[in-house]
Amino acid sequence: MLQETLRNKYEMVIGLEVHCQMKTRTKLFCSCPNNFGDPPNTNVCPVCLGLPGALPVISREAVTLALRAALATNCTVHEISVFSRKNYFYPDLPKGYQISQYDRPYATEGKVEALEADGSAKTVRLERIHMEEDAGKLLHEGYPWSKDQSGVDLNRSGSPLIEIVSKPDMRSPAEAHAYLTALKAILVYAGVSNCNMEEGSLRCDANVSVRPRGAAEFGTRAEIKNLNSFRNVSRAIEYEYERQVGLVEAGHKVVQETRLYRADKDETASMRSKEDAHDYRYFPEPDLPPLVISADWRAEALKALPELPSAKRARFVSEYGIPHYDAQVLTLSQEVADFFEEVARGGGNGKAASNWIMTEVMREMKGQKSEDGEVSYSNWPIKPASLAELIRMIDRGVINGKTAKDVFARMWTSGESPAAIVEREGLSQVTDTGAIEAAIREVIDSSAEQVASYKKGRTNTIGWFVGQVMKKTGGRANPKIVNDLVKTALDKA
Ligand code: ADP
Ligand code: MG
Ligand code: ZN
């Protein structure tokens, strides 16, 4: 751990480059299916295999999704943009170049509102978003001859990506994490991508530099690759910050380079010195005309956008009267937001809906976390209508809060409706004052010592009596009625 004095002396500066695989039916420049997980080299054609003479044709669907991403992140969309060839050699790149956008991307100057876990807001500006095709994938294991050879799977070759480049606006791993969380939510809401880091449909490179606090100039950055979970992004940034502070403190210079994060060792290691743009010999792609995004196309895409997370958050606060923090958590995923709204509407109690989801439901869902800590909200073991019913039963006084928690646990495992569980197990609340009074009499008759103590003015013994009565009624008595009746009975005793 870095000393606090050094931490105060140096500021961390972070800019993120996010590659997002769009969920189009076909690839960017050919009609091969854009599917994850198919057998290797089954979704290929002359275009994405890079065979001589094959010509690219851009997918309208891909441009539409890219357009939605740009609009959802408040970018300026340019009517004319240009594809370029980025030349480099690698075995997963059969053409020897990647078709990308370089000096004339289709979108620039956006912004994303990020919210940290502590509720503080942070605006991260975007430099640009550009479209590009993905490369294939090298396979090193899992097939018959993988012992002594590596294979190439070109199913991914030519898949449509957008690269979202932030400005160096972030100052801590927590801010980077908040930005990624917000960006992912926006892209998923907008229907651009499922942003699944495990499947590689969201990939992130982190640029990190340090500078003395108060300095006007940025320091030299290192770019870290191979970050395959949000947690690793945070960890790699922290490691890299400490490494660079160590270098600067020792009088060395940070060199601009590309580094690889090794999760098993929690460290970054040099991969190659940073290539400059001229190394890629960018030039305009001669096989594609400039891309024209008309005002009509843009307007149509804007109209098709659903309510985005920030708007939904504001609406939840005003419509259901829930705290800002709750609204933030509930809107991170569209599934959770929809679930909440159904419960809130059906139960007629937004605050209760939020409380149940934020505590009981989230706790249970966390048990289903994937390896990188992400919770999948696609398989709810209970229906929103059931939770709404449970909330109505509490509000109508059919069951009390404690019983409701037990009923909830049963609902979660069996999927039954709360009414069915309460009916079968006889759990409905005892509001019959006769039955409660009988229980109170029994308790008072057998607790002379506590009664005496109450008479001496120790009024907090009331709590003990209430507890005993609740026990006698199997926890089903209405606690408010018990409270009132116990007090009356003790005063009379
Ligand atoms: P490249 O294409 O070589 O990666 P870019 O100019 O596109 O370079 O910048 C890449 C990323 O690096 C951007 O997200 C930007 O915010 C970030 N960045 C630029 N300078 C710095 C710096 N000094 N410290 C941290 N991040 C930086
Ligand atoms: Mg880069
Ligand atoms: Zn193809």
mmCIF file with all atom_site columns, N, CA, C and O in Angstrom, residues 15 25 43 145 215 225 230 250 269 277 289 292 297 359 376 385 389 411 414 429:
data_model
loop_
_atom_site.group_PDB
_atom_site.id
_atom_site.type_symbol
_atom_site.label_atom_id
_atom_site.label_alt_id
_atom_site.label_comp_id
_atom_site.label_asym_id
_atom_site.label_entity_id
_atom_site.label_seq_id
_atom_site.pdbx_PDB_ins_code
_atom_site.Cartn_x
_atom_site.Cartn_y
_atom_site.Cartn_z
_atom_site.occupancy
_atom_site.B_iso_or_equiv
_atom_site.pdbx_formal_charge
_atom_site.auth_seq_id
_atom_site.auth_comp_id
_atom_site.auth_asym_id
_atom_site.auth_atom_id
_atom_site.pdbx_PDB_model_num
ATOM 1  N N  . GLY A 1 15  ? -7.896  7.689   -18.425 1.00 0.00 ? 15  GLY A N  1
ATOM 2  C CA . GLY A 1 15  ? -8.779  7.771   -19.603 1.00 0.00 ? 15  GLY A CA 1
ATOM 3  C C  . GLY A 1 15  ? -9.050  6.357   -20.073 1.00 0.00 ? 15  GLY A C  1
ATOM 4  O O  . GLY A 1 15  ? -8.135  5.539   -20.105 1.00 0.00 ? 15  GLY A O  1
ATOM 5  N N  . ARG A 1 25  ? -27.402 -8.517  -36.394 1.00 0.00 ? 25  ARG A N  1
ATOM 6  C CA . ARG A 1 25  ? -27.558 -9.898  -36.880 1.00 0.00 ? 25  ARG A CA 1
ATOM 7  C C  . ARG A 1 25  ? -26.350 -10.311 -37.722 1.00 0.00 ? 25  ARG A C  1
ATOM 8  O O  . ARG A 1 25  ? -25.926 -11.439 -37.705 1.00 0.00 ? 25  ARG A O  1
ATOM 9  N N  . ASN A 1 43  ? -18.753 -19.112 -39.446 1.00 0.00 ? 43  ASN A N  1
ATOM 10 C CA . ASN A 1 43  ? -19.412 -17.885 -39.909 1.00 0.00 ? 43  ASN A CA 1
ATOM 11 C C  . ASN A 1 43  ? -18.406 -17.031 -40.670 1.00 0.00 ? 43  ASN A C  1
ATOM 12 O O  . ASN A 1 43  ? -17.993 -15.972 -40.194 1.00 0.00 ? 43  ASN A O  1
ATOM 13 N N  . TRP A 1 145 ? -5.262  -30.680 -31.979 1.00 0.00 ? 145 TRP A N  1
ATOM 14 C CA . TRP A 1 145 ? -3.823  -30.464 -32.175 1.00 0.00 ? 145 TRP A CA 1
ATOM 15 C C  . TRP A 1 145 ? -3.288  -29.250 -31.415 1.00 0.00 ? 145 TRP A C  1
ATOM 16 O O  . TRP A 1 145 ? -2.259  -28.692 -31.736 1.00 0.00 ? 145 TRP A O  1
ATOM 17 N N  . ALA A 1 215 ? -0.523  20.274  -10.690 1.00 0.00 ? 215 ALA A N  1
ATOM 18 C CA . ALA A 1 215 ? 0.213   20.482  -11.939 1.00 0.00 ? 215 ALA A CA 1
ATOM 19 C C  . ALA A 1 215 ? -0.766  20.696  -13.084 1.00 0.00 ? 215 ALA A C  1
ATOM 20 O O  . ALA A 1 215 ? -1.865  20.135  -13.088 1.00 0.00 ? 215 ALA A O  1
ATOM 21 N N  . LYS A 1 225 ? -3.800  -3.186  -21.129 1.00 0.00 ? 225 LYS A N  1
ATOM 22 C CA . LYS A 1 225 ? -4.736  -4.040  -21.860 1.00 0.00 ? 225 LYS A CA 1
ATOM 23 C C  . LYS A 1 225 ? -5.048  -5.292  -21.044 1.00 0.00 ? 225 LYS A C  1
ATOM 24 O O  . LYS A 1 225 ? -4.474  -5.523  -19.993 1.00 0.00 ? 225 LYS A O  1
ATOM 25 N N  . PHE A 1 230 ? -14.699 -5.512  -14.441 1.00 0.00 ? 230 PHE A N  1
ATOM 26 C CA . PHE A 1 230 ? -14.637 -4.174  -13.855 1.00 0.00 ? 230 PHE A CA 1
ATOM 27 C C  . PHE A 1 230 ? -13.681 -4.167  -12.671 1.00 0.00 ? 230 PHE A C  1
ATOM 28 O O  . PHE A 1 230 ? -12.984 -3.207  -12.419 1.00 0.00 ? 230 PHE A O  1
ATOM 29 N N  . ALA A 1 250 ? 11.556  7.899   -7.389  1.00 0.00 ? 250 ALA A N  1
ATOM 30 C CA . ALA A 1 250 ? 12.950  7.444   -7.451  1.00 0.00 ? 250 ALA A CA 1
ATOM 31 C C  . ALA A 1 250 ? 13.738  8.225   -8.497  1.00 0.00 ? 250 ALA A C  1
ATOM 32 O O  . ALA A 1 250 ? 14.885  7.900   -8.796  1.00 0.00 ? 250 ALA A O  1
ATOM 33 N N  . ALA A 1 269 ? 2.625   -5.674  -16.644 1.00 0.00 ? 269 ALA A N  1
ATOM 34 C CA . ALA A 1 269 ? 3.972   -5.894  -17.157 1.00 0.00 ? 269 ALA A CA 1
ATOM 35 C C  . ALA A 1 269 ? 4.063   -5.305  -18.556 1.00 0.00 ? 269 ALA A C  1
ATOM 36 O O  . ALA A 1 269 ? 3.076   -5.280  -19.295 1.00 0.00 ? 269 ALA A O  1
ATOM 37 N N  . ALA A 1 277 ? 0.644   6.600   -34.315 1.00 0.00 ? 277 ALA A N  1
ATOM 38 C CA . ALA A 1 277 ? -0.312  6.460   -35.402 1.00 0.00 ? 277 ALA A CA 1
ATOM 39 C C  . ALA A 1 277 ? 0.398   6.171   -36.726 1.00 0.00 ? 277 ALA A C  1
ATOM 40 O O  . ALA A 1 277 ? -0.075  5.374   -37.526 1.00 0.00 ? 277 ALA A O  1
ATOM 41 N N  . PRO A 1 289 ? -17.205 4.206   -49.691 1.00 0.00 ? 289 PRO A N  1
ATOM 42 C CA . PRO A 1 289 ? -17.409 5.660   -49.814 1.00 0.00 ? 289 PRO A CA 1
ATOM 43 C C  . PRO A 1 289 ? -17.536 6.254   -48.418 1.00 0.00 ? 289 PRO A C  1
ATOM 44 O O  . PRO A 1 289 ? -17.779 5.521   -47.457 1.00 0.00 ? 289 PRO A O  1
ATOM 45 N N  . VAL A 1 292 ? -22.523 8.496   -44.922 1.00 0.00 ? 292 VAL A N  1
ATOM 46 C CA . VAL A 1 292 ? -23.408 9.655   -44.751 1.00 0.00 ? 292 VAL A CA 1
ATOM 47 C C  . VAL A 1 292 ? -24.532 9.285   -43.798 1.00 0.00 ? 292 VAL A C  1
ATOM 48 O O  . VAL A 1 292 ? -25.282 8.344   -44.045 1.00 0.00 ? 292 VAL A O  1
ATOM 49 N N  . TRP A 1 297 ? -32.147 10.031  -40.524 1.00 0.00 ? 297 TRP A N  1
ATOM 50 C CA . TRP A 1 297 ? -31.678 8.791   -39.889 1.00 0.00 ? 297 TRP A CA 1
ATOM 51 C C  . TRP A 1 297 ? -31.417 9.054   -38.402 1.00 0.00 ? 297 TRP A C  1
ATOM 52 O O  . TRP A 1 297 ? -31.808 8.294   -37.522 1.00 0.00 ? 297 TRP A O  1
ATOM 53 N N  . THR A 1 359 ? -33.032 -4.818  -0.369  1.00 0.00 ? 359 THR A N  1
ATOM 54 C CA . THR A 1 359 ? -32.477 -5.634  0.709   1.00 0.00 ? 359 THR A CA 1
ATOM 55 C C  . THR A 1 359 ? -32.656 -7.121  0.412   1.00 0.00 ? 359 THR A C  1
ATOM 56 O O  . THR A 1 359 ? -31.720 -7.772  -0.039  1.00 0.00 ? 359 THR A O  1
ATOM 57 N N  . SER A 1 376 ? -26.518 -11.652 -12.652 1.00 0.00 ? 376 SER A N  1
ATOM 58 C CA . SER A 1 376 ? -27.419 -11.708 -13.796 1.00 0.00 ? 376 SER A CA 1
ATOM 59 C C  . SER A 1 376 ? -28.850 -11.585 -13.298 1.00 0.00 ? 376 SER A C  1
ATOM 60 O O  . SER A 1 376 ? -29.281 -12.330 -12.433 1.00 0.00 ? 376 SER A O  1
ATOM 61 N N  . ALA A 1 385 ? -45.381 -9.787  -9.557  1.00 0.00 ? 385 ALA A N  1
ATOM 62 C CA . ALA A 1 385 ? -46.755 -9.770  -9.042  1.00 0.00 ? 385 ALA A CA 1
ATOM 63 C C  . ALA A 1 385 ? -46.821 -10.402 -7.648  1.00 0.00 ? 385 ALA A C  1
ATOM 64 O O  . ALA A 1 385 ? -47.603 -9.980  -6.798  1.00 0.00 ? 385 ALA A O  1
ATOM 65 N N  . GLU A 1 389 ? -47.982 -8.641  -4.216  1.00 0.00 ? 389 GLU A N  1
ATOM 66 C CA . GLU A 1 389 ? -49.046 -9.224  -3.390  1.00 0.00 ? 389 GLU A CA 1
ATOM 67 C C  . GLU A 1 389 ? -48.599 -9.273  -1.929  1.00 0.00 ? 389 GLU A C  1
ATOM 68 O O  . GLU A 1 389 ? -49.363 -8.959  -1.014  1.00 0.00 ? 389 GLU A O  1
ATOM 69 N N  . MET A 1 411 ? -41.227 -18.112 -0.660  1.00 0.00 ? 411 MET A N  1
ATOM 70 C CA . MET A 1 411 ? -41.562 -17.762 -2.048  1.00 0.00 ? 411 MET A CA 1
ATOM 71 C C  . MET A 1 411 ? -40.339 -17.937 -2.935  1.00 0.00 ? 411 MET A C  1
ATOM 72 O O  . MET A 1 411 ? -40.411 -18.407 -4.059  1.00 0.00 ? 411 MET A O  1
ATOM 73 N N  . SER A 1 414 ? -39.695 -21.762 -3.414  1.00 0.00 ? 414 SER A N  1
ATOM 74 C CA . SER A 1 414 ? -40.738 -22.579 -4.044  1.00 0.00 ? 414 SER A CA 1
ATOM 75 C C  . SER A 1 414 ? -41.424 -21.887 -5.221  1.00 0.00 ? 414 SER A C  1
ATOM 76 O O  . SER A 1 414 ? -42.054 -22.551 -6.041  1.00 0.00 ? 414 SER A O  1
ATOM 77 N N  . GLN A 1 429 ? -51.930 -12.847 10.270  1.00 0.00 ? 429 GLN A N  1
ATOM 78 C CA . GLN A 1 429 ? -51.675 -12.119 11.502  1.00 0.00 ? 429 GLN A CA 1
ATOM 79 C C  . GLN A 1 429 ? -52.859 -12.252 12.473  1.00 0.00 ? 429 GLN A C  1
ATOM 80 O O  . GLN A 1 429 ? -54.009 -12.241 12.068  1.00 0.00 ? 429 GLN A O  1
#
